[in-house]
PDB file of C-alpha atoms in Angstrom:
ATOM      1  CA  UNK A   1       0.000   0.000   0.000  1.00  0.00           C
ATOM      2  CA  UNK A   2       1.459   3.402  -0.959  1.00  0.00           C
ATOM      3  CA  UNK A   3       2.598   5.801   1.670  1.00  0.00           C
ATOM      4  CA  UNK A   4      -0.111   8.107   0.508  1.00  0.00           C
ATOM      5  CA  UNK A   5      -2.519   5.925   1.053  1.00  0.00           C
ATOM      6  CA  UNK A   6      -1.339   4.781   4.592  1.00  0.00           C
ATOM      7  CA  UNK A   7      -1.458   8.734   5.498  1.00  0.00           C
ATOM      8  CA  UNK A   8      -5.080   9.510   4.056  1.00  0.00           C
ATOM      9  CA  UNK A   9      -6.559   6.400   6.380  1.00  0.00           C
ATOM     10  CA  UNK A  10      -4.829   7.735   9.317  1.00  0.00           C
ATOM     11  CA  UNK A  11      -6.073  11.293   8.595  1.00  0.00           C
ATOM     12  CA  UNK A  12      -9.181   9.829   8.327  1.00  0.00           C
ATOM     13  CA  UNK A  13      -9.651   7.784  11.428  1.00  0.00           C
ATOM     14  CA  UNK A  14      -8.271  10.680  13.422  1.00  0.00           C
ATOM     15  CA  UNK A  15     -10.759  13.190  11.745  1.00  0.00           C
ATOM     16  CA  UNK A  16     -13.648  10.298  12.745  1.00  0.00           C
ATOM     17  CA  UNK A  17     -12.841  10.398  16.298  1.00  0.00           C
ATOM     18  CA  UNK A  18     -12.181  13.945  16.759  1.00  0.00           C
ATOM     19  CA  UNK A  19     -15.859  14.262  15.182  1.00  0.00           C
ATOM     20  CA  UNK A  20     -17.588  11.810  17.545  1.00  0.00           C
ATOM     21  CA  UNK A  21     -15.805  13.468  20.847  1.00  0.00           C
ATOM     22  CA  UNK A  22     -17.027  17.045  19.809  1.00  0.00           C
ATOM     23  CA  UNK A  23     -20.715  15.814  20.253  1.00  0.00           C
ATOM     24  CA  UNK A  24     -21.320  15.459  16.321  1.00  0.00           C
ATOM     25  CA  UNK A  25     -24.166  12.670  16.563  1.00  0.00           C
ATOM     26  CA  UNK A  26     -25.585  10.816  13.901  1.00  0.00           C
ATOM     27  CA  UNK A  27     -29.420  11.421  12.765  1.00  0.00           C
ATOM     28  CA  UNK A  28     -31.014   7.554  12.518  1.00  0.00           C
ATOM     29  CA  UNK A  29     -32.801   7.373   8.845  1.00  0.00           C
ATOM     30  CA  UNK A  30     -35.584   5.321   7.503  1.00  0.00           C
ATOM     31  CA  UNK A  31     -38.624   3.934   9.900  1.00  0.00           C
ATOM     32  CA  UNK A  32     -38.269   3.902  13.774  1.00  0.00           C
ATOM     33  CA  UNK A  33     -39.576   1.386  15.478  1.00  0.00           C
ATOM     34  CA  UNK A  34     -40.666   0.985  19.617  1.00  0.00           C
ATOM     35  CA  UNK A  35     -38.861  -1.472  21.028  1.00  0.00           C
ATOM     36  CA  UNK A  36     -42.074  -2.742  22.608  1.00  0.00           C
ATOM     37  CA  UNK A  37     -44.791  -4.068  20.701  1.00  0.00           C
ATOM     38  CA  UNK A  38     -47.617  -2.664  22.231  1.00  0.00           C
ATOM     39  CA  UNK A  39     -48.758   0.494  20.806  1.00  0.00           C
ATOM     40  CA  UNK A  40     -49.424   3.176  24.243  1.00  0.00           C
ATOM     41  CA  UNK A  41     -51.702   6.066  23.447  1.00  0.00           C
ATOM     42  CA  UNK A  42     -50.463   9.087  23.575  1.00  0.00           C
ATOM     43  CA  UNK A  43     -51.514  11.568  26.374  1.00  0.00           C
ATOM     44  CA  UNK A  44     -51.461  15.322  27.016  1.00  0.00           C
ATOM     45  CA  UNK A  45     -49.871  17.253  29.308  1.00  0.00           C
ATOM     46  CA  UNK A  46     -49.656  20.990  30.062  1.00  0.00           C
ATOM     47  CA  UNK A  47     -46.179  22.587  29.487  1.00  0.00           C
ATOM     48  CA  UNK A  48     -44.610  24.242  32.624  1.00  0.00           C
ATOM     49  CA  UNK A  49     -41.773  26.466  32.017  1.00  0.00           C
ATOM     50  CA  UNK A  50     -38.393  25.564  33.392  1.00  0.00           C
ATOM     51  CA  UNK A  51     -37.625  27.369  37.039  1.00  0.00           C
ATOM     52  CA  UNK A  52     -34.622  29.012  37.085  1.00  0.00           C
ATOM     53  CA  UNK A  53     -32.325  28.854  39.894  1.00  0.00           C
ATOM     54  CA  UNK A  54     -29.605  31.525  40.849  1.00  0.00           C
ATOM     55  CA  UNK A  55     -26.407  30.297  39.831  1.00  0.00           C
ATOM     56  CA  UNK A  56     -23.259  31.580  41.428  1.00  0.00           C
ATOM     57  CA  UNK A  57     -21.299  34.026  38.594  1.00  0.00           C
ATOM     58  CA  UNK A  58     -17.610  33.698  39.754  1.00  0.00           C
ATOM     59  CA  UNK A  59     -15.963  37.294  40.621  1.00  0.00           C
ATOM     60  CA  UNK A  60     -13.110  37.886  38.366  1.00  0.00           C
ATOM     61  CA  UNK A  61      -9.654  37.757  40.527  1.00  0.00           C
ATOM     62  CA  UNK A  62      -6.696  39.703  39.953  1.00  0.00           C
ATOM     63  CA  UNK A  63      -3.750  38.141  38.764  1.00  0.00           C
ATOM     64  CA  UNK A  64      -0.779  38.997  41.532  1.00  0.00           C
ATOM     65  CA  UNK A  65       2.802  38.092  40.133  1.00  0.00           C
ATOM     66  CA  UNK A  66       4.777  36.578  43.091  1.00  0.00           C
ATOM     67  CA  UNK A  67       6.889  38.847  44.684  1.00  0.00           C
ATOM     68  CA  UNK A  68      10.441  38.514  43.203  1.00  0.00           C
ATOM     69  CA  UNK A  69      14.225  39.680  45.284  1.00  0.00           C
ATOM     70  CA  UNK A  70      16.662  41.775  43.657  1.00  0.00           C
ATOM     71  CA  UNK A  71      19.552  39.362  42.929  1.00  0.00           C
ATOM     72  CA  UNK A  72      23.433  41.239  42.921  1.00  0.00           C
ATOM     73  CA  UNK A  73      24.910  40.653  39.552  1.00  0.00           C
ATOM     74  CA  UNK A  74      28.680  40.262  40.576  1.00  0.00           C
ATOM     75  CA  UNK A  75      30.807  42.886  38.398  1.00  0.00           C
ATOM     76  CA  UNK A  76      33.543  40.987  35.797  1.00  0.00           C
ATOM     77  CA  UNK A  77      37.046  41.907  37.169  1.00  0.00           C
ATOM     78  CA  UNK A  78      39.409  43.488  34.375  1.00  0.00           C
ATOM     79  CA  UNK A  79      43.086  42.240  34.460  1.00  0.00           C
ATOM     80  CA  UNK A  80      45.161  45.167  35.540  1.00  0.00           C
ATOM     81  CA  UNK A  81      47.294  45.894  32.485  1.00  0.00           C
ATOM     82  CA  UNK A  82      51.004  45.024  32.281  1.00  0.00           C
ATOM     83  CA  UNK A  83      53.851  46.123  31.007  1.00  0.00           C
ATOM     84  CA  UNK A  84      55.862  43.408  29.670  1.00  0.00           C
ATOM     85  CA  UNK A  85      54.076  40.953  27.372  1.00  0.00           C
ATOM     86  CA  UNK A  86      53.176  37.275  28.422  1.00  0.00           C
ATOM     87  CA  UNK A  87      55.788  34.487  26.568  1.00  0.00           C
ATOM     88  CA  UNK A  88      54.179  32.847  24.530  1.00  0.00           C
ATOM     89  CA  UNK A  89      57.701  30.871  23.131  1.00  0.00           C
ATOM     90  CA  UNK A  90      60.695  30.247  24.949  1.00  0.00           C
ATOM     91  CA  UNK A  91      63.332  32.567  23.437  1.00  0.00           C
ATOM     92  CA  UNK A  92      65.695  30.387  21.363  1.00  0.00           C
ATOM     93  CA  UNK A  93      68.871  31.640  21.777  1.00  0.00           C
ATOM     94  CA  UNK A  94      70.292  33.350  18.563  1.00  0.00           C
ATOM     95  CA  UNK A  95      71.695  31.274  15.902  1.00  0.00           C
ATOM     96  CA  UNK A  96      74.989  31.902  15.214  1.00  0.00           C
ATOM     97  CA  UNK A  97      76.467  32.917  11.640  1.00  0.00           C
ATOM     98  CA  UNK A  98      76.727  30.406   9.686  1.00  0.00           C
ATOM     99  CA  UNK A  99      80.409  31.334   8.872  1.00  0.00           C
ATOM    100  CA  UNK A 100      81.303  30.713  12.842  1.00  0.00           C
ATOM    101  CA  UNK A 101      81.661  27.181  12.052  1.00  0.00           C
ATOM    102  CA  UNK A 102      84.518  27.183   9.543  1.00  0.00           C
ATOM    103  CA  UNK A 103      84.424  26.580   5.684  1.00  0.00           C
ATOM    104  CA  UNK A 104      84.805  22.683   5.917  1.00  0.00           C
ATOM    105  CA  UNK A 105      81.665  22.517   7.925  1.00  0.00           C
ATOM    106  CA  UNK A 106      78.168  23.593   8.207  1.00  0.00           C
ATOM    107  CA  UNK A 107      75.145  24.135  10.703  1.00  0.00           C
ATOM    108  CA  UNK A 108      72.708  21.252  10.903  1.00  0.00           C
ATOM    109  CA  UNK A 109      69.054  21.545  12.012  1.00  0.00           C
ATOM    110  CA  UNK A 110      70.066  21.155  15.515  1.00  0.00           C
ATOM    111  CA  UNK A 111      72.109  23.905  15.434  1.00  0.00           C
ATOM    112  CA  UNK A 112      75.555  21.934  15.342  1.00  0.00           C
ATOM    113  CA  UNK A 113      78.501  22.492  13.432  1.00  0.00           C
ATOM    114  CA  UNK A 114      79.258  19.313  10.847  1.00  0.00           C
ATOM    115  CA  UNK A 115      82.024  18.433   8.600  1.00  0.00           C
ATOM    116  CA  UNK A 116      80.833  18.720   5.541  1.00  0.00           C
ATOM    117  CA  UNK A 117      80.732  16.143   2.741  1.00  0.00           C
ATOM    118  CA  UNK A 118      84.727  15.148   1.430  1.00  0.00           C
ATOM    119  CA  UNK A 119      86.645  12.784  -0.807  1.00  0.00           C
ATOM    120  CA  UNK A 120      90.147  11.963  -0.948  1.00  0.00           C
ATOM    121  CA  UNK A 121      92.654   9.904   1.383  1.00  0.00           C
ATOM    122  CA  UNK A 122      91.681   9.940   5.110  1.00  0.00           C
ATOM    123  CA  UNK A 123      87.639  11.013   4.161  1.00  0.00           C
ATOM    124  CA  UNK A 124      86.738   8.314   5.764  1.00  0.00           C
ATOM    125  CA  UNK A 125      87.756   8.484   9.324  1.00  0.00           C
ATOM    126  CA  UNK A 126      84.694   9.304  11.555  1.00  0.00           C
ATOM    127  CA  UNK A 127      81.816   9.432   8.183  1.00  0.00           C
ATOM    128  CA  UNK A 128      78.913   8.549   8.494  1.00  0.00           C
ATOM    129  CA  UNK A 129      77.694   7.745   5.442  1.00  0.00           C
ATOM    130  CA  UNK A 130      79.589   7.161   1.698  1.00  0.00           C
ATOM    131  CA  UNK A 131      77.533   9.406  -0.954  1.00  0.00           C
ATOM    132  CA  UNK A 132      76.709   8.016  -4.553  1.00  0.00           C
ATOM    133  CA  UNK A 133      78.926  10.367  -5.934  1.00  0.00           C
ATOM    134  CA  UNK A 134      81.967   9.148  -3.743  1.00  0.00           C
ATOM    135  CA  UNK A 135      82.283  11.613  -0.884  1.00  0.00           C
ATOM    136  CA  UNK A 136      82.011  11.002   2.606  1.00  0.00           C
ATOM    137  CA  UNK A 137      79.589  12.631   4.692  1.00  0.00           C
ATOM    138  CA  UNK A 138      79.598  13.378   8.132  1.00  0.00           C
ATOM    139  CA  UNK A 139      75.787  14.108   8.936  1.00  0.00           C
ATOM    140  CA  UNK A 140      74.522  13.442  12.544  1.00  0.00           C
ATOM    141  CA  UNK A 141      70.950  13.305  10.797  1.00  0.00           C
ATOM    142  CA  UNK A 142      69.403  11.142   7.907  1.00  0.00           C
ATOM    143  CA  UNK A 143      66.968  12.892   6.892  1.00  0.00           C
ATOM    144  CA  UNK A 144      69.189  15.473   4.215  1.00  0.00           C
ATOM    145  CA  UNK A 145      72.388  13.461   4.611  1.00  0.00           C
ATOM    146  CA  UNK A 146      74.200  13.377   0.955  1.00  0.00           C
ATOM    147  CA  UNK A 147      71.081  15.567  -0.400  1.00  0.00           C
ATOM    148  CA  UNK A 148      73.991  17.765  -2.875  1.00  0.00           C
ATOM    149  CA  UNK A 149      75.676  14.747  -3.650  1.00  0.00           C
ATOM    150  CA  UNK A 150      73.017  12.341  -5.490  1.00  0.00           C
ATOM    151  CA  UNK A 151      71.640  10.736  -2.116  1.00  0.00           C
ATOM    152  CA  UNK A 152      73.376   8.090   0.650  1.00  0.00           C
ATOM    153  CA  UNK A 153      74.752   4.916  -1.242  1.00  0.00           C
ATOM    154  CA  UNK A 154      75.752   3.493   1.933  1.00  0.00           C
ATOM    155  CA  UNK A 155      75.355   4.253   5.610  1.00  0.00           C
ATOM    156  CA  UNK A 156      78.396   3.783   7.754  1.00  0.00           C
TER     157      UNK A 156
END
């Protein structure tokens, strides 16, 4: 069964029973029968008018709103200004020039003077890794060891 469907029963039913509990009520059609089957004959009566009766009118009441306190609304504090400005950081101390270390070495990315990269007799003493193009390099760190000189071909 579509959706559709499924929604107009529902809508429906609910419109049914809102109908029959707002006092809609049904008109019987056709013939009406007595449930007895003797026939009574009808009588006459005089018609008396309803008495009325003094009914109670409520008196309207005020509404009062329930008396409230004043609650104190604490005042936000305001840093007291200062001077110097927070650290954010610690202060590194100042690199120094490159040239400090010499012009056989360089400054790594620790900060530490290295030999740099070398061929020849006696290159090898304290390398750390042969490069592809034959030097010796003397990097403390792999990751950029050899980079100028076609990549590590061997770590020592």
């Amino acid at each position: 069964m579509p959706k559709s469907a499924t929604k107009l029963g529902v809508a429906l039913a609910i419109g049914l029973l809102v109908a029959g509990a707002c006092g809609v009520e049904t008109v019987p059609t056709g013939r009406v029968t007595p449930a007895s089957s003797q026939m009574s004959t009808p009588t006459t009566s005089t018609w008396t008018p309803p008495t009325t009766t003094a009914t109670p009118t409520p008196t309207p009441q005020q509404f009062v709103p329930p008396a409230t306190t004043a609650v104190e609304v604490p005042k936000q504090v305001e840093p007291k200004p200062t001077k110097a400005r927070p650290k954010t950081t610690q202060a590194m101390p100042k690199a120094p020039n490159p040239a400090e270390c010499g012009s056989d070495y360089y400054r790594n990315t620790d900060g530490v003077c290295v030999h740099r990269p070398a061929s020849g007799p006696g290159a090898a003493d304290g390398a750390t890794a042969l490069c592809k193009d034959g030097s010796y390099s003397y990097s403390q760190n792999r990751r950029g060891t050899c980079s100028g000189h076609g990549g590590v071909r061997t770590w020592l």
